[in-house]
Coordinates of C-alpha atoms and ligand atoms in Angstrom, one line a residue:
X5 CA 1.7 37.4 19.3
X6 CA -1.4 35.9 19.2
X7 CA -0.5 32.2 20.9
X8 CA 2.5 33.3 23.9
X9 CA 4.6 30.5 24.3
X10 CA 6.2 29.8 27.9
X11 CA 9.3 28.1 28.2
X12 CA 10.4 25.7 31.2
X13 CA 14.1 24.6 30.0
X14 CA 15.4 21.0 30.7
X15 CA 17.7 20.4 34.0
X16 CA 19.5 17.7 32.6
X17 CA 20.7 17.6 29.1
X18 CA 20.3 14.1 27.7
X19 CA 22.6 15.5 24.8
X20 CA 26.1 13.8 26.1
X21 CA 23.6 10.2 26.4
X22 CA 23.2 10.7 22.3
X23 CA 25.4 8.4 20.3
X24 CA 25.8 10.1 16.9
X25 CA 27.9 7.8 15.2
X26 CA 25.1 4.9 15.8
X27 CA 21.7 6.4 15.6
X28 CA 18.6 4.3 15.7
X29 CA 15.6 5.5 14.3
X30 CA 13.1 7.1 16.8
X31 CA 14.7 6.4 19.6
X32 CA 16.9 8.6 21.4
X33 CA 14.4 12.3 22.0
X34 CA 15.8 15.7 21.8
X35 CA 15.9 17.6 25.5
X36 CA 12.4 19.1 24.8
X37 CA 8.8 19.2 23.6
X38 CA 6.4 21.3 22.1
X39 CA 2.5 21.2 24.0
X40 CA -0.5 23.1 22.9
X41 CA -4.1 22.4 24.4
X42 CA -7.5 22.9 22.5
X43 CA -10.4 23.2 25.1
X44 CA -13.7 25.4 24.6
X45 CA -12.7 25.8 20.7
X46 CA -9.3 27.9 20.8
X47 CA -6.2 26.4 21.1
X48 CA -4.3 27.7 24.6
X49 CA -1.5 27.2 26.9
X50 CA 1.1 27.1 24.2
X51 CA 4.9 25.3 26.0
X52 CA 7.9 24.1 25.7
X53 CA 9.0 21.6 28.8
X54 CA 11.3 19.1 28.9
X55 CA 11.2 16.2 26.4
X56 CA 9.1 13.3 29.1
X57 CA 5.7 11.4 30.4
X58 CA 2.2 13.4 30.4
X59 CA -0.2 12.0 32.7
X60 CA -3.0 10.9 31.1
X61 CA -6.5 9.0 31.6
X62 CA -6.6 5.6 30.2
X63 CA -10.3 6.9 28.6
X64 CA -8.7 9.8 26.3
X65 CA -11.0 9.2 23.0
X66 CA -7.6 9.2 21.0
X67 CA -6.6 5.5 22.3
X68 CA -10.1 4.3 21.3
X69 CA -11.4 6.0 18.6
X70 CA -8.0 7.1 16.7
X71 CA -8.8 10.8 16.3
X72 CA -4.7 10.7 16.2
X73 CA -2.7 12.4 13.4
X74 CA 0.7 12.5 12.7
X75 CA 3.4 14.8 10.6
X76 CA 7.2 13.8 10.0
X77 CA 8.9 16.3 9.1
X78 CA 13.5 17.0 9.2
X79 CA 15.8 20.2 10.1
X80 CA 19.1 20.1 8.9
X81 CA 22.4 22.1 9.7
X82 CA 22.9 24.5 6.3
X83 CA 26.2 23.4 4.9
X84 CA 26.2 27.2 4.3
X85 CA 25.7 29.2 7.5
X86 CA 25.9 26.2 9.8
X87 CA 22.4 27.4 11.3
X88 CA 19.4 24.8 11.6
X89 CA 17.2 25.2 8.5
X90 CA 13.6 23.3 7.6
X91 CA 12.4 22.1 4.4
X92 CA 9.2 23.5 3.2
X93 CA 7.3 22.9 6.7
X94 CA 4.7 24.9 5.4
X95 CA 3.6 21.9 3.4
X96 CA 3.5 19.7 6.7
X97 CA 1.1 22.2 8.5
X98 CA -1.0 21.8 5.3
X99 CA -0.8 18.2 5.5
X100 CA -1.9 17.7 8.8
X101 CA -4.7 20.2 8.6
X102 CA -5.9 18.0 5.8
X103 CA -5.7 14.8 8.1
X104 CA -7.3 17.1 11.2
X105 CA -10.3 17.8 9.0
X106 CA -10.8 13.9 7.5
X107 CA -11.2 13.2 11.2
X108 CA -13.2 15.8 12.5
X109 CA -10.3 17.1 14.3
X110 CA -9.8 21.0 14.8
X111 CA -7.0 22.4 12.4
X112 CA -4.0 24.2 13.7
X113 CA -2.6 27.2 13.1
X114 CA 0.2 27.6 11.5
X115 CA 1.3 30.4 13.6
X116 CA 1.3 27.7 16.4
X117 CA 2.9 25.0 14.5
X118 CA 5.6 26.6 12.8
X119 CA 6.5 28.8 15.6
X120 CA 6.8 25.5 18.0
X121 CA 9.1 23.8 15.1
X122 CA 11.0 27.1 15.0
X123 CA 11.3 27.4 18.8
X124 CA 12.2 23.7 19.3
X125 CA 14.3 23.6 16.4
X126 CA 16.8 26.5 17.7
X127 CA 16.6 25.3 21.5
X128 CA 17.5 21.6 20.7
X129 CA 19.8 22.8 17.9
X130 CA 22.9 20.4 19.2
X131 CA 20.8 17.5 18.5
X132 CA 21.0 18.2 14.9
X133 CA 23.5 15.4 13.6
X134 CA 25.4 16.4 10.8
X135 CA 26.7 13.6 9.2
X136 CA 25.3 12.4 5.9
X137 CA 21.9 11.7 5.8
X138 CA 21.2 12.0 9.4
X139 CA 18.7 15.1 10.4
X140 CA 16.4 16.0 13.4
X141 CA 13.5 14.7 12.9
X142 CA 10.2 16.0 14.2
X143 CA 7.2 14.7 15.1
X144 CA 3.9 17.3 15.0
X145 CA 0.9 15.2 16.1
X146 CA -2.1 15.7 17.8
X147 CA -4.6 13.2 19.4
X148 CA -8.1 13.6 21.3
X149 CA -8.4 14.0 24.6
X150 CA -11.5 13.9 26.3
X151 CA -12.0 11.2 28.6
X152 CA -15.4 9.9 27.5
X153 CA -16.2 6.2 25.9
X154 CA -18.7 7.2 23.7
X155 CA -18.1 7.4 19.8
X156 CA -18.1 10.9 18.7
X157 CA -15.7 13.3 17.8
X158 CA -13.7 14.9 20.9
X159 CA -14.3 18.2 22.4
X160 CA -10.5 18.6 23.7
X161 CA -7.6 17.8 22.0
X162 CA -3.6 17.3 22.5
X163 CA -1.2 18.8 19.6
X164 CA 3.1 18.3 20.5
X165 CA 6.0 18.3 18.7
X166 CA 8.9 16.5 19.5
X167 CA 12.0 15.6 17.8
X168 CA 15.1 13.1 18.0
X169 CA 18.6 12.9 16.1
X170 CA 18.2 10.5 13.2
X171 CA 20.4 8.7 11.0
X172 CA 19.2 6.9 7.3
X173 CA 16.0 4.9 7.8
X174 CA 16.5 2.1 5.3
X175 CA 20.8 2.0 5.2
X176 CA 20.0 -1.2 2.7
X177 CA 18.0 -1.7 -0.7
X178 CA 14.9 -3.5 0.0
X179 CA 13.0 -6.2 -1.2
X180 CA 9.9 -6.1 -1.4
X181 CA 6.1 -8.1 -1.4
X182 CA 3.0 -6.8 -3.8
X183 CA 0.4 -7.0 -1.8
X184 CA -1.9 -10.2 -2.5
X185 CA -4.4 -10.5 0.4
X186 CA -4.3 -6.7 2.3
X187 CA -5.4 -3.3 1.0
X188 CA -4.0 -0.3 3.1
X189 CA -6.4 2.4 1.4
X190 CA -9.8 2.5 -0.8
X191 CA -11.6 5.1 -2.2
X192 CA -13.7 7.3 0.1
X193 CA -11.4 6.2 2.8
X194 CA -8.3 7.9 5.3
X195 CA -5.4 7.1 3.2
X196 CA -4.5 10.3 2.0
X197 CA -4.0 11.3 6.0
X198 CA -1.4 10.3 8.1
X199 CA -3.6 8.6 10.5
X200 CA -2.4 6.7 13.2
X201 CA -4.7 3.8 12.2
X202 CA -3.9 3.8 8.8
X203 CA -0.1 2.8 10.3
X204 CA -1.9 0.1 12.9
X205 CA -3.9 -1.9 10.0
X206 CA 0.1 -2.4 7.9
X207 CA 1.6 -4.1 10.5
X208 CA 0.2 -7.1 10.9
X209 CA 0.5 -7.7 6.9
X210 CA 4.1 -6.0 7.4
X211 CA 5.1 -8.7 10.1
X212 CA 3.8 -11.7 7.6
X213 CA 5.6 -10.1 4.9
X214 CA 9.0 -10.0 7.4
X215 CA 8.3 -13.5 7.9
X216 CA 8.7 -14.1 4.3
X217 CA 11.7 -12.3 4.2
X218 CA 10.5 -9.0 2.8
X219 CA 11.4 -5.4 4.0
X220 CA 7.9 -3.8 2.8
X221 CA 4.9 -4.1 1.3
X222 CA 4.1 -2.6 -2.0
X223 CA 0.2 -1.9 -1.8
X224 CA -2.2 -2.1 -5.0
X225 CA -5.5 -0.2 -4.8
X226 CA -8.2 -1.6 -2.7
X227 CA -11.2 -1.1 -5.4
X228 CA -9.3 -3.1 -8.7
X229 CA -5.9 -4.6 -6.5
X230 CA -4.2 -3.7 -10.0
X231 CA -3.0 -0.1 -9.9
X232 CA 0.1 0.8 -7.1
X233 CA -0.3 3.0 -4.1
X234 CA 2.5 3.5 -1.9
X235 CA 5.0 1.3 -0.4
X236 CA 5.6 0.9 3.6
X237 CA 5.9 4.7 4.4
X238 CA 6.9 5.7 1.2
X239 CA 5.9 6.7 -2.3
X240 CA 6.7 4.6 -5.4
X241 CA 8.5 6.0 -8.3
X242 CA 9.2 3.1 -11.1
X243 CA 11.2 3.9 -14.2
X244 CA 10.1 2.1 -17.1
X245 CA 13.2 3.0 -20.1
X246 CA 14.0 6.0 -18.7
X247 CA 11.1 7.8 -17.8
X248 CA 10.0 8.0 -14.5
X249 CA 6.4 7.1 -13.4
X250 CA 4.7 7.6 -10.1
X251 CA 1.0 6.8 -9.0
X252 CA -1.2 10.5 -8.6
X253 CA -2.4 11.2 -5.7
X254 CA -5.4 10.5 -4.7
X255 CA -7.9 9.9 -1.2
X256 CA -6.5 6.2 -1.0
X257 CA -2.7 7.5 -0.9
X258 CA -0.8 10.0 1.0
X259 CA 0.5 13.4 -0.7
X260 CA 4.5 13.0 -0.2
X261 CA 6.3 15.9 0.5
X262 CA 9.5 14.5 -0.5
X263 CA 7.6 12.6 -3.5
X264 CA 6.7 16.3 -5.0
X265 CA 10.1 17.6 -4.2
X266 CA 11.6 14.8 -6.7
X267 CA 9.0 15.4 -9.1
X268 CA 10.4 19.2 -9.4
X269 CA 14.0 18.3 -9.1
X270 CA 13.6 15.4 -11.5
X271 CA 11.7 17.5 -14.1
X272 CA 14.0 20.1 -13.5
X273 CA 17.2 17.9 -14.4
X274 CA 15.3 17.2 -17.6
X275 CA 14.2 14.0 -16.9
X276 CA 10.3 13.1 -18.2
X277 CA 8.2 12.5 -14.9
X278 CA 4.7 10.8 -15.4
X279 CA 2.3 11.0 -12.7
X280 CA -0.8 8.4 -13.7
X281 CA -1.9 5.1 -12.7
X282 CA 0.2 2.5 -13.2
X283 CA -0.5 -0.9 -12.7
X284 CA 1.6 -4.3 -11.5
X285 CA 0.9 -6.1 -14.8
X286 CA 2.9 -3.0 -16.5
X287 CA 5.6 -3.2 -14.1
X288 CA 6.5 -7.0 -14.6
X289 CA 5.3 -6.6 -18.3
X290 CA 8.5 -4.2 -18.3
X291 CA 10.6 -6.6 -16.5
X292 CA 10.2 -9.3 -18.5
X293 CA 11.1 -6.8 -21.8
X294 CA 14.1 -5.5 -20.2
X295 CA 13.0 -2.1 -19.8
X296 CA 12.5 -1.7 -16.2
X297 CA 15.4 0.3 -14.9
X298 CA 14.7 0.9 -11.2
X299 CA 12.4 1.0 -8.4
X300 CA 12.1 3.2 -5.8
X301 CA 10.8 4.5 -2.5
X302 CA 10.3 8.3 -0.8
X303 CA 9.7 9.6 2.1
X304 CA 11.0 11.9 4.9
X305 CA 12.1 8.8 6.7
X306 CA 13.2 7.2 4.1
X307 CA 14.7 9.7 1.6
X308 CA 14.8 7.8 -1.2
X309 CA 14.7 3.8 -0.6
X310 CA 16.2 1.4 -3.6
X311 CA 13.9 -1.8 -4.3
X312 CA 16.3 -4.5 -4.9
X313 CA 13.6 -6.9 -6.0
X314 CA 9.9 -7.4 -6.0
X315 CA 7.5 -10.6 -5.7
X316 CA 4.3 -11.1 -6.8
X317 CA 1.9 -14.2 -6.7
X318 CA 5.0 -15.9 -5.6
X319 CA 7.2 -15.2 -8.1
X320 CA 10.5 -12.8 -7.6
X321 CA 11.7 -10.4 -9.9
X322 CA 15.0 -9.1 -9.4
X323 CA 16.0 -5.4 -10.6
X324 CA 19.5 -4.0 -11.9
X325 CA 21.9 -3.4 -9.0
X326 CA 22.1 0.4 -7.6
X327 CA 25.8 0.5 -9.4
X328 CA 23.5 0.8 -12.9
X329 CA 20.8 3.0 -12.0
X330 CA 20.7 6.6 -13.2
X331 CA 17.4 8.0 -11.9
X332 CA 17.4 6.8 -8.0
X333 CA 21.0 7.4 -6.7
X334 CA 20.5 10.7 -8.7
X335 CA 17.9 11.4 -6.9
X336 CA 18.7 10.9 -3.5
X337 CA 21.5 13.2 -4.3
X338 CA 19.6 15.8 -5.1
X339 CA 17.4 15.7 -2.1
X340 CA 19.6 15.3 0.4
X341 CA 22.1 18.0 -1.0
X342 CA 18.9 20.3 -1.3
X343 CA 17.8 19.2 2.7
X344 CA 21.2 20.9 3.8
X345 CA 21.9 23.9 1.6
X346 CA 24.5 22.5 -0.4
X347 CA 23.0 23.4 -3.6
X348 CA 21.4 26.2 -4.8
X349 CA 17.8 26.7 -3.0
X350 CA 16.0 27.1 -6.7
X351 CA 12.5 26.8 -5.5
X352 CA 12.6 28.8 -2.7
X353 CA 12.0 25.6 -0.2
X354 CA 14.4 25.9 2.6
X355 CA 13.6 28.2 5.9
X356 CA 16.0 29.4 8.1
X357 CA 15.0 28.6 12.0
X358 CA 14.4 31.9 14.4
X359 CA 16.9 32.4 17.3
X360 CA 14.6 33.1 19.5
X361 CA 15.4 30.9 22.4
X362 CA 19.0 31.8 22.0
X363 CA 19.7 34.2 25.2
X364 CA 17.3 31.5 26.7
X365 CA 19.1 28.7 26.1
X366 CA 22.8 30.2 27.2
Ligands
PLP25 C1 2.2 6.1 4.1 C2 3.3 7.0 3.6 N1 3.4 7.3 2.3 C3 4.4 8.2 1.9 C4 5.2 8.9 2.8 C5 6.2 9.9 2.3 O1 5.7 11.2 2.6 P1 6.8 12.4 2.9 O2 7.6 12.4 1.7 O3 6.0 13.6 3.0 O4 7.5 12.0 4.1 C6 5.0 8.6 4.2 C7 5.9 9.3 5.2 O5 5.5 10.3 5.7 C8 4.1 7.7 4.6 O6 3.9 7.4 5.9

């Protein structure tokens, strides 16, 4: 193997601390992490060590420059064999290679990521929660580390994966605010990566919106503020009399894994899928002609998110409640039951995790 991995197993399980029945999101880590180091251009010194603090200088270029990418990514038990499986991670290696190179970050290999994912997966395996849509989630990132306060790219950076038991990220349909005054993403810009900063500039705008009693924000494009981008950490899918319409993806919005799943699954179940612009004056043009069946959000996080309602220059406009919809609650379905082997795996998009660590972990 080209990147040996050593492996320094916890002393104390936190597992027994984990309270599956009431899991909050991002809270509660698995026993262990994932650590790779790139220094004189190679990546090196490839572990797993127990899930905990990393010393670190206060000057690391990541915490003032944010050279710091992100991946979220799920296993799942297979309703089938019982054995941890992943949904296509290959995609998420792809996605944060993309983000690395926007920010002059050094790609990783996918030999390195995937095999940390794989080892992690099996040795945390009992953190897997089983009950409906609850998952491990794992979070790939990588951030610069040189300590130097100068602005220019790192020479040294950090990549780890870690992972915790989650349960559903959104358990209630939200409502939600077009955005009037903020633009996440512009043309030319980061929002196709998942950028830490691109997180940091929502959430003063998300905070105003809470304020206002709204869940999320529903973001326009930053060149025209007409055409809609994403919403919080997902992707929008609006269906307007039965056909389903998403924004493409472009530099200003981020390439959702679960948002390309749907569009296969959809299309697959016959249904038409549109992927073009789409703009607000469309949406409440619909609305106001009866024709605008549901809204919703996707993500890893998220799965698929119902909007209950949407507001725009002050005005509310309230959708059909979930008990009517066809497309969304159809389409959560069909995701989660894909995530855990309980249907068919049609476009070869699930992965069994290695038992490597097995004999370790005993
Ligand atoms: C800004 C943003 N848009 C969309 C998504 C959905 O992407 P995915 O389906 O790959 O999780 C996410 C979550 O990762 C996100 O953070």
């Amino acid at each position: 193997m080209k990147y040996p991995i050593s492996v320094e197993l916890t002393k104390q399980s936190r597992l027994a601390e984990v309270d599956f029945d009431n899991l909050i999101f991002g809270r509660v880590m698995s026993d262990h992490m994932f650590v790779a180091d790139y220094i004189d251009g190679e990546w090196t010194d490839c572990r797993i060590l127990p899930y905990g603090p990393m010393p670190m200088s206060p000057a690391i270029m990541g915490l003032h420059y944010g050279q710091a990418i992100f991946e979220g990514m799920k296993a799942n038990k297979s309703t089938k064999t019982g054995e941890p499986i992943l949904f296509r991670p290959e995609l998420h290696v792809e996605r944060l290679n993309r983000s690395a190179k926007r920010l002059a970050m050094p790609e990783i290999p996918a030999e390195i990521f995937l095999e940390g994912v794989h080892r992690l997966v099996d040795l945390d395996r009992d953190f897997i929660p089983q009950s409906e849509g609850s998952a491990l989630y794992l979070r790939p990132h990588m951030f610069a580390t040189d300590a130097y306060l100068g602005v220019r790219a790192s020479d040294t950076y950090r990549f780890v994966i870690m992972s915790c038991p989650v349960g559903p990220y959104y358990p209630k349909p939200v409502k939600i605010k077009v955005a009037e005054k903020y633009v996440r993403a512009f043309p030319g810009g980061v929002g196709f990566a998942k950028a830490a900063g691109n997180y940091a500039a929502t959430l003063a705008p998300a905070l105003e919106a809470k304020e206002q009693g709204f869940d999320q924000i529903l973001w326009l494009d930053g060149k025209e503020f007409k055409y809609l981008q994403e919403c919080g950490t997902m992707n929008i899918f609006v269906v307007i009399d039965g056909k389903v319409i998403t924004p493409p993806t472009t530099d200003a919005i981020l390439a959702g894994i679960t948002r390309d799943s749907l569009i296969h699954l959809l299309k697959d179940k016959g249904f038409e899928v549109e992927e073009r612009n789409i703009s607000i004056q469309e949406v409440i043009e619909a609305h106001q002609a009866g024709k605008l069946d549901e809204m919703f959000g996707s993500g890893t996080a998220a799965v698929i998110s119902h909007i209950s309602d949407f507001s725009y220059k002050g005005k509310n406009f309230e959708l059909s409640p979930i008990q009517g919809r066809k497309v969304g609650p159809m389409a959560k379905k069909l995701i989660q039951d894909y995530k855990v082997d309980a249907v068919e795996d049609t476009f070869n998009w699930l992965l069994p995790v290695r038992t490597t660590n097995k004999e370790l972990s005993k």
